[in-house]
Amino acid sequence: MSTPFYVSPQQAMADRAEYARKGIARGRSLVVLQYADGIVFVGENPSRALHKFSEIYDRIGFAAAGKYNEYENLRIGGVRYADLRGYTYDRDDVTARGLANVYAQTLGTIFSSAAEKPYEVELVVAEVGETPEGDQIYRLPHDGSIVDEHGSVAVGGNAEQISSYLDQRHQDGMTLAEALKLAVQALSRDTNGSQREIPAERLEVAVLDRTRPQKRKFKRITGRQLARLLDADGASSATDAEDETTEDE
Amino acid sequence: MEANTRSTGRLPAAFLTPGSSSFMDFLAEHQPELLPGKRQLPPTQGVIEAPHGTTIVAATFPGGVVLAGDRRATMGNVIAQRDIEKVFPADEYSAVGIAGTAGLAVEMVKLFQLELEHFEKVEGAQLSLEGKANRLSTMIRSNLGMAMQGLAVVPLFAGYDVDRGKGRIFSYDVTGGRSEEQGYAATGSGSIFARGAMKKLFRADLTEDQATTLVVQALYDAADDDSATGGPDVARRIYPIVTVITEDGFRRLTEDEASEIARSILERRLEQPDGPRAALL
């Protein structure tokens, strides 16, 4: 039996981080933005059935970039965690903060355990509040750290570039159509700065809409509604803005 | 009780193990003590006294189904609660109304709602209406032990079948036996009277408004002859819960809508205490 080479902990961690980051970078990036009535998830996804975004609980949504089977596993774990917690205590006791902590612990333990390979995933857990100030967005990188985000967030291989593009242009109180268009613009910029077209049928879009009368605020936006929002010009977004001001009063 | 320690720290392995899309199956493996059916029963003598919910009625109409319930819970000859709710949305396209031991019934509904929601979230698709009805069967069957001690739960399940484009009603017995009802159905202590009323008033071509009136008429007749069923309580503004499920999903009539139906029926009954007459032939 041969003696294994000594690898310093720093080097081991750096190798694991690089492995995870490379895995995540293979997939397409996705973005999560706050808009006036909630939070919108936008990503490029050619599949109709294998979702990147999904509902976890009443006000909580989930987005993931990276390896499908790994984030799907985490997603189902999250649904089980939320449903069990809501069943044991009350529906109001299920929070994005609690869920994000559980995910962070899970990812962190896997990342630093030598027996397991690190997960090649980056997650976003978002909860829509009663008001925009109550919205919560948490980004969870592969190593189990946790970042509290505001306004906009991007995850995936090209995330840094997309994030800085969004940071410059995202504003509070955007309409859904405006936020969606900004997200699509950010996603369709390539690493070298050139633009490419993402057709509507390759987009996966979902919202956590605080104005929905149902307790469950998660909703997918597809087909005609998506096309209408993408086509919406300045006029319709102006009327949307008027509606909001009257609601605010 | 372990849920506390589990709420911090890493997700336990059971959460990340690929498995069934059923929340009940997950509970049975992970924390079986939380399932109502797995509870250890102490030996008891005689019947346990607990509040009972009474009458639930349902009727179909072209395009949907109506499910309604009275508001009274009784414990022996005492009215335990005047404004109990016994009709609940199960999900977007179905509702469940429950007669029997109120505490267990409400718990069962909560678990049933969660079961449907959990499946929908995990699979990304809704169960078929038959699938939902079968799931409820399983839950009643798991309550059989308690039913034998007098703590029976007897639901009525109604929903809009998206695939067939029509409303359907399923009734159950305490053993979980399930049967689909054609047109109208009732369960609970006042059900014999309610069924009699609906038998005479039901037609296959009712409108939605007529169907909601029909079920409230039936509840009135049940309350008229069964002391455990509560009629519309005008003084306290407590009216039956009436829900409608159509292609547009589940909707519960607002208090104003329910009171309008109940009041118009009351007014007619002041002139004609036995209610509307059906033609003799």
Short mmCIF file of C-alpha atoms in Angstrom, two decimals:
data_model
loop_
_atom_site.label_atom_id
_atom_site.label_comp_id
_atom_site.label_asym_id
_atom_site.label_seq_id
_atom_site.Cartn_x
_atom_site.Cartn_y
_atom_site.Cartn_z
CA MET A 1 0.00 0.00 0.00
CA SER A 2 1.41 3.35 -0.94
CA THR A 3 1.48 6.29 1.46
CA PRO A 4 -0.77 9.14 0.26
CA PHE A 5 0.89 12.46 -0.46
CA TYR A 6 0.43 15.16 2.12
CA VAL A 7 -1.98 17.83 0.94
CA SER A 8 -2.36 20.95 3.05
CA PRO A 9 -5.90 21.78 4.22
CA GLN A 10 -5.76 25.07 2.31
CA GLN A 11 -4.88 23.25 -0.88
CA ALA A 12 -7.55 20.58 -0.31
CA MET A 13 -10.24 23.22 0.19
CA ALA A 14 -9.08 25.26 -2.79
CA ASP A 15 -9.22 22.13 -4.96
CA ARG A 16 -12.72 21.29 -3.77
CA ALA A 17 -13.91 24.86 -4.34
CA GLU A 18 -12.48 24.86 -7.82
CA TYR A 19 -14.11 21.53 -8.59
CA ALA A 20 -17.51 22.84 -7.43
CA ARG A 21 -17.17 26.15 -9.26
CA LYS A 22 -16.29 24.43 -12.52
CA GLY A 23 -19.33 22.22 -12.21
CA ILE A 24 -21.60 25.19 -11.59
CA ALA A 25 -20.09 27.13 -14.47
CA ARG A 26 -21.08 24.40 -16.94
CA GLY A 27 -24.76 25.35 -16.56
CA ARG A 28 -26.44 28.60 -17.51
CA SER A 29 -26.72 31.43 -15.00
CA LEU A 30 -30.01 32.64 -13.62
CA VAL A 31 -31.19 35.80 -11.90
CA VAL A 32 -33.59 36.71 -9.13
CA LEU A 33 -34.90 40.27 -8.94
CA GLN A 34 -37.17 42.22 -6.65
CA TYR A 35 -39.97 44.14 -8.36
CA ALA A 36 -42.81 46.23 -6.97
CA ASP A 37 -45.22 43.34 -6.30
CA GLY A 38 -42.76 40.62 -5.43
CA ILE A 39 -39.77 38.66 -6.60
CA VAL A 40 -39.17 37.34 -10.11
CA PHE A 41 -36.98 34.38 -11.10
CA VAL A 42 -35.61 34.33 -14.65
CA GLY A 43 -33.34 31.80 -16.29
CA GLU A 44 -32.57 30.19 -19.61
CA ASN A 45 -33.87 26.64 -19.59
CA PRO A 46 -34.63 24.65 -22.73
CA SER A 47 -36.52 22.03 -20.72
CA ARG A 48 -40.23 22.41 -19.98
CA ALA A 49 -40.24 19.73 -17.32
CA LEU A 50 -36.97 20.00 -15.42
CA HIS A 51 -37.33 23.22 -13.51
CA LYS A 52 -34.67 25.48 -12.06
CA PHE A 53 -37.23 27.36 -9.97
CA SER A 54 -39.86 25.96 -7.73
CA GLU A 55 -42.15 26.52 -4.82
CA ILE A 56 -40.94 25.46 -1.39
CA TYR A 57 -43.72 26.86 0.75
CA ASP A 58 -46.40 29.57 0.83
CA ARG A 59 -44.10 32.57 0.40
CA ILE A 60 -40.81 30.85 -0.28
CA GLY A 61 -39.30 30.06 -3.65
CA PHE A 62 -36.16 28.19 -4.66
CA ALA A 63 -33.75 28.68 -7.54
CA ALA A 64 -30.67 26.68 -8.36
CA ALA A 65 -27.80 26.61 -10.81
CA GLY A 66 -25.46 23.68 -11.28
CA LYS A 67 -25.93 19.94 -11.27
CA TYR A 68 -29.58 18.96 -11.64
CA ASN A 69 -29.69 15.79 -9.53
CA GLU A 70 -27.92 17.52 -6.65
CA TYR A 71 -30.10 20.60 -6.47
CA GLU A 72 -33.24 18.54 -7.07
CA ASN A 73 -32.24 16.50 -4.04
CA LEU A 74 -31.78 19.65 -1.98
CA ARG A 75 -35.07 21.07 -3.27
CA ILE A 76 -37.04 18.01 -2.17
CA GLY A 77 -35.21 18.07 1.16
CA GLY A 78 -36.32 21.67 1.54
CA VAL A 79 -39.94 20.89 0.68
CA ARG A 80 -39.90 18.08 3.24
CA TYR A 81 -38.29 20.35 5.84
CA ALA A 82 -40.83 23.14 5.23
CA ASP A 83 -43.88 20.87 5.16
CA LEU A 84 -42.80 19.03 8.30
CA ARG A 85 -42.09 22.26 10.12
CA GLY A 86 -45.40 23.80 9.06
CA TYR A 87 -47.22 20.62 10.12
CA THR A 88 -45.48 20.44 13.51
CA TYR A 89 -45.83 24.14 14.36
CA ASP A 90 -47.67 26.56 12.11
CA ARG A 91 -47.47 27.70 8.51
CA ASP A 92 -46.12 31.08 9.66
CA ASP A 93 -43.18 29.39 11.36
CA VAL A 94 -41.67 28.34 8.05
CA THR A 95 -39.26 31.10 7.01
CA ALA A 96 -36.70 31.61 4.29
CA ARG A 97 -34.11 32.41 6.94
CA GLY A 98 -34.65 29.04 8.63
CA LEU A 99 -34.55 27.20 5.33
CA ALA A 100 -31.44 29.06 4.17
CA ASN A 101 -29.70 28.14 7.42
CA VAL A 102 -30.52 24.48 6.94
CA TYR A 103 -29.25 24.57 3.36
CA ALA A 104 -26.08 26.39 4.46
CA GLN A 105 -25.40 23.78 7.13
CA THR A 106 -26.08 20.97 4.67
CA LEU A 107 -23.88 22.38 1.92
CA GLY A 108 -21.16 23.34 4.42
CA THR A 109 -21.01 19.88 5.96
CA ILE A 110 -20.84 18.22 2.57
CA PHE A 111 -18.20 20.67 1.35
CA SER A 112 -15.85 20.14 4.28
CA SER A 113 -16.37 16.41 4.68
CA ALA A 114 -13.55 14.53 3.00
CA ALA A 115 -15.76 11.49 2.53
CA GLU A 116 -18.18 13.28 0.21
CA LYS A 117 -17.66 15.08 -3.03
CA PRO A 118 -18.70 18.73 -2.84
CA TYR A 119 -22.06 19.64 -4.37
CA GLU A 120 -21.78 21.52 -7.66
CA VAL A 121 -24.71 23.81 -6.93
CA GLU A 122 -25.46 27.40 -6.08
CA LEU A 123 -28.87 28.16 -4.59
CA VAL A 124 -31.15 31.11 -4.01
CA VAL A 125 -33.86 31.00 -1.37
CA ALA A 126 -36.30 33.92 -1.55
CA GLU A 127 -39.28 34.88 0.54
CA VAL A 128 -41.77 37.53 -0.49
CA GLY A 129 -42.95 39.82 2.32
CA GLU A 130 -46.10 41.89 2.78
CA THR A 131 -44.13 44.91 1.52
CA PRO A 132 -40.94 45.19 -0.59
CA GLU A 133 -39.02 45.92 2.63
CA GLY A 134 -40.10 42.53 3.94
CA ASP A 135 -38.64 40.61 0.97
CA GLN A 136 -35.72 38.34 1.75
CA ILE A 137 -33.26 36.87 -0.71
CA TYR A 138 -30.44 34.56 0.32
CA ARG A 139 -27.70 33.29 -1.95
CA LEU A 140 -26.06 30.02 -1.00
CA PRO A 141 -22.81 29.16 -2.78
CA HIS A 142 -21.46 25.59 -2.95
CA ASP A 143 -19.37 25.91 0.25
CA GLY A 144 -22.26 26.57 2.62
CA SER A 145 -21.68 30.26 3.13
CA ILE A 146 -24.78 32.42 3.09
CA VAL A 147 -25.22 35.88 1.62
CA ASP A 148 -28.17 38.15 2.34
CA GLU A 149 -28.96 39.95 -0.93
CA HIS A 150 -31.11 42.93 -1.87
CA GLY A 151 -32.52 44.07 -5.17
CA SER A 152 -31.00 41.59 -7.54
CA VAL A 153 -28.84 38.50 -7.47
CA ALA A 154 -27.34 36.22 -10.08
CA VAL A 155 -26.00 32.70 -9.61
CA GLY A 156 -24.16 30.32 -11.91
CA GLY A 157 -20.97 30.39 -13.90
CA ASN A 158 -21.29 33.90 -15.32
CA ALA A 159 -22.79 35.33 -12.13
CA GLU A 160 -20.25 38.04 -11.34
CA GLN A 161 -20.57 39.77 -14.66
CA ILE A 162 -24.38 39.55 -14.66
CA SER A 163 -24.55 40.80 -11.08
CA SER A 164 -22.56 43.92 -11.80
CA TYR A 165 -24.72 44.60 -14.89
CA LEU A 166 -27.86 44.23 -12.76
CA ASP A 167 -26.50 46.26 -9.84
CA GLN A 168 -26.05 49.26 -12.11
CA ARG A 169 -29.51 49.07 -13.62
CA HIS A 170 -31.87 47.57 -11.08
CA GLN A 171 -34.14 49.98 -9.23
CA ASP A 172 -36.63 49.54 -6.44
CA GLY A 173 -40.29 49.54 -7.46
CA MET A 174 -39.82 48.28 -11.04
CA THR A 175 -42.84 46.73 -12.68
CA LEU A 176 -42.78 43.02 -13.48
CA ALA A 177 -42.35 43.74 -17.21
CA GLU A 178 -39.42 46.09 -16.55
CA ALA A 179 -37.70 43.68 -14.16
CA LEU A 180 -38.23 40.79 -16.57
CA LYS A 181 -36.78 42.71 -19.50
CA LEU A 182 -33.77 43.78 -17.46
CA ALA A 183 -33.22 40.17 -16.40
CA VAL A 184 -33.37 38.92 -19.98
CA GLN A 185 -30.93 41.61 -21.11
CA ALA A 186 -28.52 40.64 -18.36
CA LEU A 187 -28.77 36.94 -19.21
CA SER A 188 -28.32 37.43 -22.95
CA ARG A 189 -24.95 39.16 -22.58
CA ASP A 190 -22.10 36.81 -23.31
CA THR A 191 -18.80 36.75 -21.42
CA ASN A 192 -17.14 38.75 -24.22
CA GLY A 193 -19.83 41.46 -23.95
CA SER A 194 -21.76 40.60 -27.13
CA GLN A 195 -25.54 40.20 -27.10
CA ARG A 196 -27.42 37.11 -28.20
CA GLU A 197 -31.13 36.49 -28.49
CA ILE A 198 -32.89 34.23 -25.98
CA PRO A 199 -36.28 33.21 -27.43
CA ALA A 200 -39.27 33.26 -25.04
CA GLU A 201 -39.71 29.48 -25.24
CA ARG A 202 -36.23 28.97 -23.81
CA LEU A 203 -36.98 31.18 -20.81
CA GLU A 204 -38.14 29.84 -17.50
CA VAL A 205 -39.89 32.52 -15.47
CA ALA A 206 -41.62 32.33 -12.11
CA VAL A 207 -42.75 34.89 -9.56
CA LEU A 208 -43.53 35.16 -5.91
CA ASP A 209 -46.39 37.62 -6.21
CA ARG A 210 -47.46 39.26 -2.95
CA THR A 211 -50.74 40.47 -4.52
CA ARG A 212 -51.99 36.92 -5.20
CA PRO A 213 -55.07 36.27 -3.06
CA GLN A 214 -54.03 32.67 -2.38
CA LYS A 215 -51.79 31.78 0.51
CA ARG A 216 -49.35 30.22 -1.94
CA LYS A 217 -47.66 33.07 -3.76
CA PHE A 218 -45.48 31.11 -6.19
CA LYS A 219 -46.59 31.14 -9.80
CA ARG A 220 -44.97 30.15 -13.08
CA ILE A 221 -45.27 32.58 -15.96
CA THR A 222 -45.55 30.84 -19.30
CA GLY A 223 -47.01 31.09 -22.76
CA ARG A 224 -49.19 34.08 -23.58
CA GLN A 225 -48.61 35.86 -20.29
CA LEU A 226 -44.86 35.66 -20.73
CA ALA A 227 -45.05 36.88 -24.32
CA ARG A 228 -47.27 39.77 -23.25
CA LEU A 229 -44.86 40.83 -20.52
CA LEU A 230 -41.86 40.64 -22.84
CA ASP A 231 -43.69 42.71 -25.47
CA ALA A 232 -45.03 45.24 -22.98
CA ASP A 233 -43.88 48.71 -24.01
CA GLY A 234 -43.40 51.84 -21.95
CA ALA A 235 -47.12 52.72 -22.11
CA SER A 236 -48.36 49.64 -20.27
CA SER A 237 -45.62 49.82 -17.66
CA ALA A 238 -46.59 53.46 -17.04
CA THR A 239 -50.20 52.41 -16.32
CA ASP A 240 -48.88 49.66 -14.06
CA ALA A 241 -46.91 52.30 -12.19
CA GLU A 242 -50.06 54.40 -11.80
CA ASP A 243 -51.92 51.45 -10.38
CA GLU A 244 -49.21 50.99 -7.82
CA THR A 245 -49.27 54.59 -6.69
CA THR A 246 -53.01 54.40 -6.15
CA GLU A 247 -52.54 51.19 -4.17
CA ASP A 248 -49.90 52.84 -2.06
CA GLU A 249 -52.26 55.64 -1.17
CA MET B 1 -40.09 16.65 19.94
CA GLU B 2 -36.91 16.06 17.98
CA ALA B 3 -38.09 18.61 15.47
CA ASN B 4 -36.43 21.33 17.54
CA THR B 5 -32.93 19.98 17.22
CA ARG B 6 -33.58 19.13 13.61
CA SER B 7 -34.51 22.67 12.74
CA THR B 8 -30.88 23.73 13.05
CA GLY B 9 -27.97 21.92 11.53
CA ARG B 10 -27.76 19.78 8.46
CA LEU B 11 -30.80 18.21 6.84
CA PRO B 12 -31.04 14.63 8.14
CA ALA B 13 -30.27 11.90 5.63
CA ALA B 14 -33.97 10.94 5.39
CA PHE B 15 -34.72 14.36 3.89
CA LEU B 16 -32.23 13.89 1.08
CA THR B 17 -33.04 10.27 0.33
CA PRO B 18 -34.90 9.90 -2.94
CA GLY B 19 -38.26 8.34 -2.25
CA SER B 20 -41.98 8.72 -2.39
CA SER B 21 -43.73 11.96 -3.29
CA SER B 22 -46.14 11.39 -0.43
CA PHE B 23 -45.79 13.43 2.74
CA MET B 24 -47.54 10.71 4.71
CA ASP B 25 -45.03 8.11 3.55
CA PHE B 26 -42.21 10.44 4.50
CA LEU B 27 -43.69 10.97 7.97
CA ALA B 28 -44.26 7.25 8.40
CA GLU B 29 -40.57 6.62 7.82
CA HIS B 30 -39.09 9.65 9.49
CA GLN B 31 -41.40 10.59 12.37
CA PRO B 32 -44.19 8.01 12.54
CA GLU B 33 -45.37 9.33 15.91
CA LEU B 34 -46.74 12.42 14.13
CA LEU B 35 -49.20 10.40 12.03
CA PRO B 36 -52.68 10.34 13.59
CA GLY B 37 -53.18 6.70 12.61
CA LYS B 38 -49.97 5.55 14.35
CA ARG B 39 -51.02 6.83 17.74
CA GLN B 40 -51.12 4.35 20.62
CA LEU B 41 -54.63 4.09 22.01
CA PRO B 42 -55.22 3.58 25.71
CA PRO B 43 -57.90 1.04 26.57
CA THR B 44 -61.16 2.89 27.19
CA GLN B 45 -64.59 1.92 28.36
CA GLY B 46 -67.63 3.29 26.62
CA VAL B 47 -67.73 6.16 24.21
CA ILE B 48 -65.32 9.08 24.53
CA GLU B 49 -67.09 12.42 24.73
CA ALA B 50 -65.78 14.84 22.12
CA PRO B 51 -67.42 17.49 19.96
CA HIS B 52 -69.09 16.10 16.85
CA GLY B 53 -69.62 17.84 13.57
CA THR B 54 -72.85 16.99 11.88
CA THR B 55 -74.18 17.55 8.38
CA ILE B 56 -72.34 18.02 5.09
CA VAL B 57 -74.09 18.11 1.71
CA ALA B 58 -72.89 18.28 -1.88
CA ALA B 59 -74.49 18.56 -5.30
CA THR B 60 -73.15 18.70 -8.83
CA PHE B 61 -74.25 21.03 -11.59
CA PRO B 62 -73.06 21.26 -15.18
CA GLY B 63 -69.59 22.78 -14.88
CA GLY B 64 -68.91 22.17 -11.23
CA VAL B 65 -69.87 21.01 -7.80
CA VAL B 66 -71.14 22.61 -4.59
CA LEU B 67 -70.13 21.48 -1.09
CA ALA B 68 -71.73 22.94 2.02
CA GLY B 69 -71.91 22.32 5.73
CA ASP B 70 -73.81 23.57 8.76
CA ARG B 71 -71.94 25.26 11.62
CA ARG B 72 -72.92 23.30 14.70
CA ALA B 73 -70.73 20.96 16.78
CA THR B 74 -72.44 18.96 19.52
CA MET B 75 -71.23 17.01 22.51
CA GLY B 76 -74.09 14.77 23.63
CA ASN B 77 -77.07 17.07 24.00
CA VAL B 78 -74.93 20.19 24.39
CA ILE B 79 -74.03 22.53 21.55
CA ALA B 80 -70.25 22.58 21.80
CA GLN B 81 -69.67 25.22 19.15
CA ARG B 82 -72.00 27.34 17.05
CA ASP B 83 -69.62 28.50 14.35
CA ILE B 84 -67.40 25.51 13.64
CA GLU B 85 -66.01 25.18 10.12
CA LYS B 86 -66.33 21.73 8.61
CA VAL B 87 -65.79 22.44 4.94
CA PHE B 88 -62.24 23.11 3.76
CA PRO B 89 -60.45 23.56 0.46
CA ALA B 90 -58.26 20.49 -0.12
CA ASP B 91 -56.41 22.19 -2.96
CA GLU B 92 -57.19 24.44 -5.91
CA TYR B 93 -59.75 22.05 -7.44
CA SER B 94 -61.21 20.10 -4.55
CA ALA B 95 -62.78 20.47 -1.14
CA VAL B 96 -63.52 18.22 1.77
CA GLY B 97 -66.32 18.45 4.30
CA ILE B 98 -66.18 16.38 7.45
CA ALA B 99 -68.76 14.94 9.82
CA GLY B 100 -67.77 13.06 12.96
CA THR B 101 -65.29 13.76 15.75
CA ALA B 102 -64.34 17.38 15.14
CA GLY B 103 -60.81 17.38 16.55
CA LEU B 104 -59.67 14.35 14.57
CA ALA B 105 -61.48 15.57 11.48
CA VAL B 106 -59.71 18.91 11.44
CA GLU B 107 -56.36 17.20 11.96
CA MET B 108 -57.11 14.80 9.12
CA VAL B 109 -58.01 17.65 6.79
CA LYS B 110 -54.78 19.45 7.63
CA LEU B 111 -52.76 16.36 6.80
CA PHE B 112 -54.78 15.73 3.65
CA GLN B 113 -54.23 19.29 2.40
CA LEU B 114 -50.53 18.93 3.07
CA GLU B 115 -50.42 15.56 1.33
CA LEU B 116 -51.87 17.06 -1.87
CA GLU B 117 -49.70 20.17 -1.70
CA HIS B 118 -46.55 18.14 -1.02
CA PHE B 119 -47.17 15.88 -3.99
CA GLU B 120 -47.81 18.88 -6.21
CA LYS B 121 -44.59 20.59 -5.16
CA VAL B 122 -42.39 17.51 -5.42
CA GLU B 123 -43.80 16.22 -8.70
CA GLY B 124 -44.61 19.55 -10.27
CA ALA B 125 -48.07 18.24 -11.20
CA GLN B 126 -51.38 17.71 -9.44
CA LEU B 127 -52.75 14.32 -8.50
CA SER B 128 -55.78 13.19 -10.50
CA LEU B 129 -59.12 13.60 -8.73
CA GLU B 130 -59.33 9.80 -8.34
CA GLY B 131 -55.85 9.85 -6.83
CA LYS B 132 -56.89 12.47 -4.31
CA ALA B 133 -60.02 10.52 -3.42
CA ASN B 134 -57.97 7.35 -2.92
CA ARG B 135 -55.50 9.15 -0.70
CA LEU B 136 -58.37 10.23 1.56
CA SER B 137 -59.54 6.61 1.70
CA THR B 138 -56.15 5.56 3.02
CA MET B 139 -56.26 8.22 5.72
CA ILE B 140 -59.72 7.18 6.96
CA ARG B 141 -58.63 3.55 6.99
CA SER B 142 -55.68 4.45 9.21
CA ASN B 143 -58.16 6.00 11.66
CA LEU B 144 -60.16 2.76 11.94
CA GLY B 145 -58.77 1.98 15.40
CA MET B 146 -60.15 5.21 16.75
CA ALA B 147 -63.38 4.87 14.80
CA MET B 148 -63.96 1.58 16.65
CA GLN B 149 -63.80 3.56 19.90
CA GLY B 150 -66.47 5.94 18.69
CA LEU B 151 -64.13 8.57 17.23
CA ALA B 152 -65.22 8.19 13.65
CA VAL B 153 -64.50 10.67 10.88
CA VAL B 154 -66.72 10.54 7.82
CA PRO B 155 -65.81 12.95 5.03
CA LEU B 156 -67.45 13.99 1.83
CA PHE B 157 -65.00 14.83 -0.93
CA ALA B 158 -65.94 16.95 -3.91
CA GLY B 159 -63.85 18.29 -6.73
CA TYR B 160 -63.70 19.46 -10.27
CA ASP B 161 -62.18 16.78 -12.49
CA VAL B 162 -59.99 18.79 -14.85
CA ASP B 163 -59.53 15.82 -17.21
CA ARG B 164 -63.24 15.03 -17.54
CA GLY B 165 -64.42 18.64 -17.22
CA LYS B 166 -67.07 18.05 -14.57
CA GLY B 167 -67.72 18.10 -10.85
CA ARG B 168 -67.63 14.80 -8.95
CA ILE B 169 -68.55 13.74 -5.42
CA PHE B 170 -67.08 10.90 -3.35
CA SER B 171 -68.55 9.64 -0.10
CA TYR B 172 -66.83 7.41 2.48
CA ASP B 173 -67.69 5.07 5.31
CA VAL B 174 -65.67 4.72 8.54
CA THR B 175 -63.60 1.87 7.12
CA GLY B 176 -62.37 4.03 4.25
CA GLY B 177 -64.76 2.49 1.73
CA ARG B 178 -65.18 4.97 -1.07
CA SER B 179 -68.04 5.38 -3.50
CA GLU B 180 -68.70 7.95 -6.15
CA GLU B 181 -72.10 9.61 -5.83
CA GLN B 182 -74.16 10.72 -8.78
CA GLY B 183 -75.76 14.15 -8.52
CA TYR B 184 -75.93 14.75 -4.80
CA ALA B 185 -74.77 13.31 -1.50
CA ALA B 186 -74.83 13.98 2.22
CA THR B 187 -73.05 12.72 5.29
CA GLY B 188 -73.45 13.12 9.05
CA SER B 189 -76.35 12.88 11.48
CA GLY B 190 -78.72 15.11 9.48
CA SER B 191 -77.84 13.49 6.19
CA ILE B 192 -80.98 11.36 5.89
CA PHE B 193 -83.14 14.48 5.97
CA ALA B 194 -80.82 16.48 3.75
CA ARG B 195 -80.75 13.66 1.21
CA GLY B 196 -84.55 13.54 1.20
CA ALA B 197 -84.74 17.24 0.49
CA MET B 198 -82.17 17.06 -2.30
CA LYS B 199 -83.84 14.02 -3.84
CA LYS B 200 -86.96 16.09 -4.43
CA LEU B 201 -85.24 19.30 -5.56
CA PHE B 202 -82.24 18.08 -7.55
CA ARG B 203 -82.18 18.28 -11.33
CA ALA B 204 -79.27 17.55 -13.60
CA ASP B 205 -79.48 20.98 -15.27
CA LEU B 206 -79.20 23.27 -12.24
CA THR B 207 -77.30 26.53 -12.54
CA GLU B 208 -74.59 27.38 -10.04
CA ASP B 209 -76.95 29.72 -8.13
CA GLN B 210 -79.66 27.06 -8.03
CA ALA B 211 -77.19 24.48 -6.80
CA THR B 212 -76.03 26.69 -3.93
CA THR B 213 -79.67 27.35 -3.00
CA LEU B 214 -80.38 23.62 -3.20
CA VAL B 215 -77.68 22.70 -0.68
CA VAL B 216 -78.76 25.41 1.75
CA GLN B 217 -82.38 24.19 1.46
CA ALA B 218 -81.14 20.69 2.25
CA LEU B 219 -79.19 21.93 5.28
CA TYR B 220 -82.28 23.79 6.47
CA ASP B 221 -84.33 20.59 6.26
CA ALA B 222 -81.60 18.66 8.08
CA ALA B 223 -81.58 21.26 10.86
CA ASP B 224 -85.36 21.16 10.95
CA ASP B 225 -85.48 17.47 11.86
CA ASP B 226 -82.07 16.73 13.38
CA SER B 227 -81.25 18.48 16.65
CA ALA B 228 -77.51 18.09 16.09
CA THR B 229 -77.58 20.12 12.88
CA GLY B 230 -77.64 23.89 13.17
CA GLY B 231 -79.84 26.05 10.96
CA PRO B 232 -78.90 29.54 9.78
CA ASP B 233 -78.40 31.65 12.92
CA VAL B 234 -79.69 35.08 11.89
CA ALA B 235 -79.29 36.63 15.32
CA ARG B 236 -75.56 35.82 15.49
CA ARG B 237 -75.00 36.10 11.73
CA ILE B 238 -73.74 32.55 11.46
CA TYR B 239 -74.60 31.04 8.09
CA PRO B 240 -73.72 27.71 6.46
CA ILE B 241 -70.38 27.47 4.71
CA VAL B 242 -71.01 27.08 1.00
CA THR B 243 -68.17 26.37 -1.42
CA VAL B 244 -68.23 26.12 -5.20
CA ILE B 245 -65.60 24.36 -7.30
CA THR B 246 -65.53 24.92 -11.04
CA GLU B 247 -63.00 25.16 -13.83
CA ASP B 248 -61.86 28.41 -12.18
CA GLY B 249 -61.00 26.59 -8.99
CA PHE B 250 -62.23 26.62 -5.43
CA ARG B 251 -64.33 29.51 -4.15
CA ARG B 252 -66.01 29.95 -0.81
CA LEU B 253 -69.13 32.11 -0.85
CA THR B 254 -68.62 35.30 1.14
CA GLU B 255 -70.63 35.81 4.31
CA ASP B 256 -72.87 38.26 2.44
CA GLU B 257 -73.61 35.79 -0.35
CA ALA B 258 -74.30 32.96 2.10
CA SER B 259 -76.51 35.18 4.24
CA GLU B 260 -78.51 36.29 1.21
CA ILE B 261 -79.30 32.70 0.25
CA ALA B 262 -80.09 31.73 3.83
CA ARG B 263 -82.31 34.77 4.39
CA SER B 264 -84.30 34.28 1.20
CA ILE B 265 -84.91 30.66 2.20
CA LEU B 266 -85.92 31.71 5.71
CA GLU B 267 -88.38 34.21 4.30
CA ARG B 268 -90.03 31.59 2.13
CA ARG B 269 -90.17 29.19 5.05
CA LEU B 270 -92.10 31.73 7.10
CA GLU B 271 -94.94 31.24 4.62
CA GLN B 272 -94.26 27.59 3.84
CA PRO B 273 -92.50 25.89 6.79
CA ASP B 274 -91.87 22.63 4.94
CA GLY B 275 -90.11 24.27 2.06
CA PRO B 276 -90.61 24.13 -1.72
CA ARG B 277 -93.04 21.61 -3.11
CA ALA B 278 -92.10 19.17 -5.80
CA ALA B 279 -94.72 18.24 -8.40
CA LEU B 280 -96.66 15.09 -7.52
CA LEU B 281 -96.15 13.47 -10.87
#
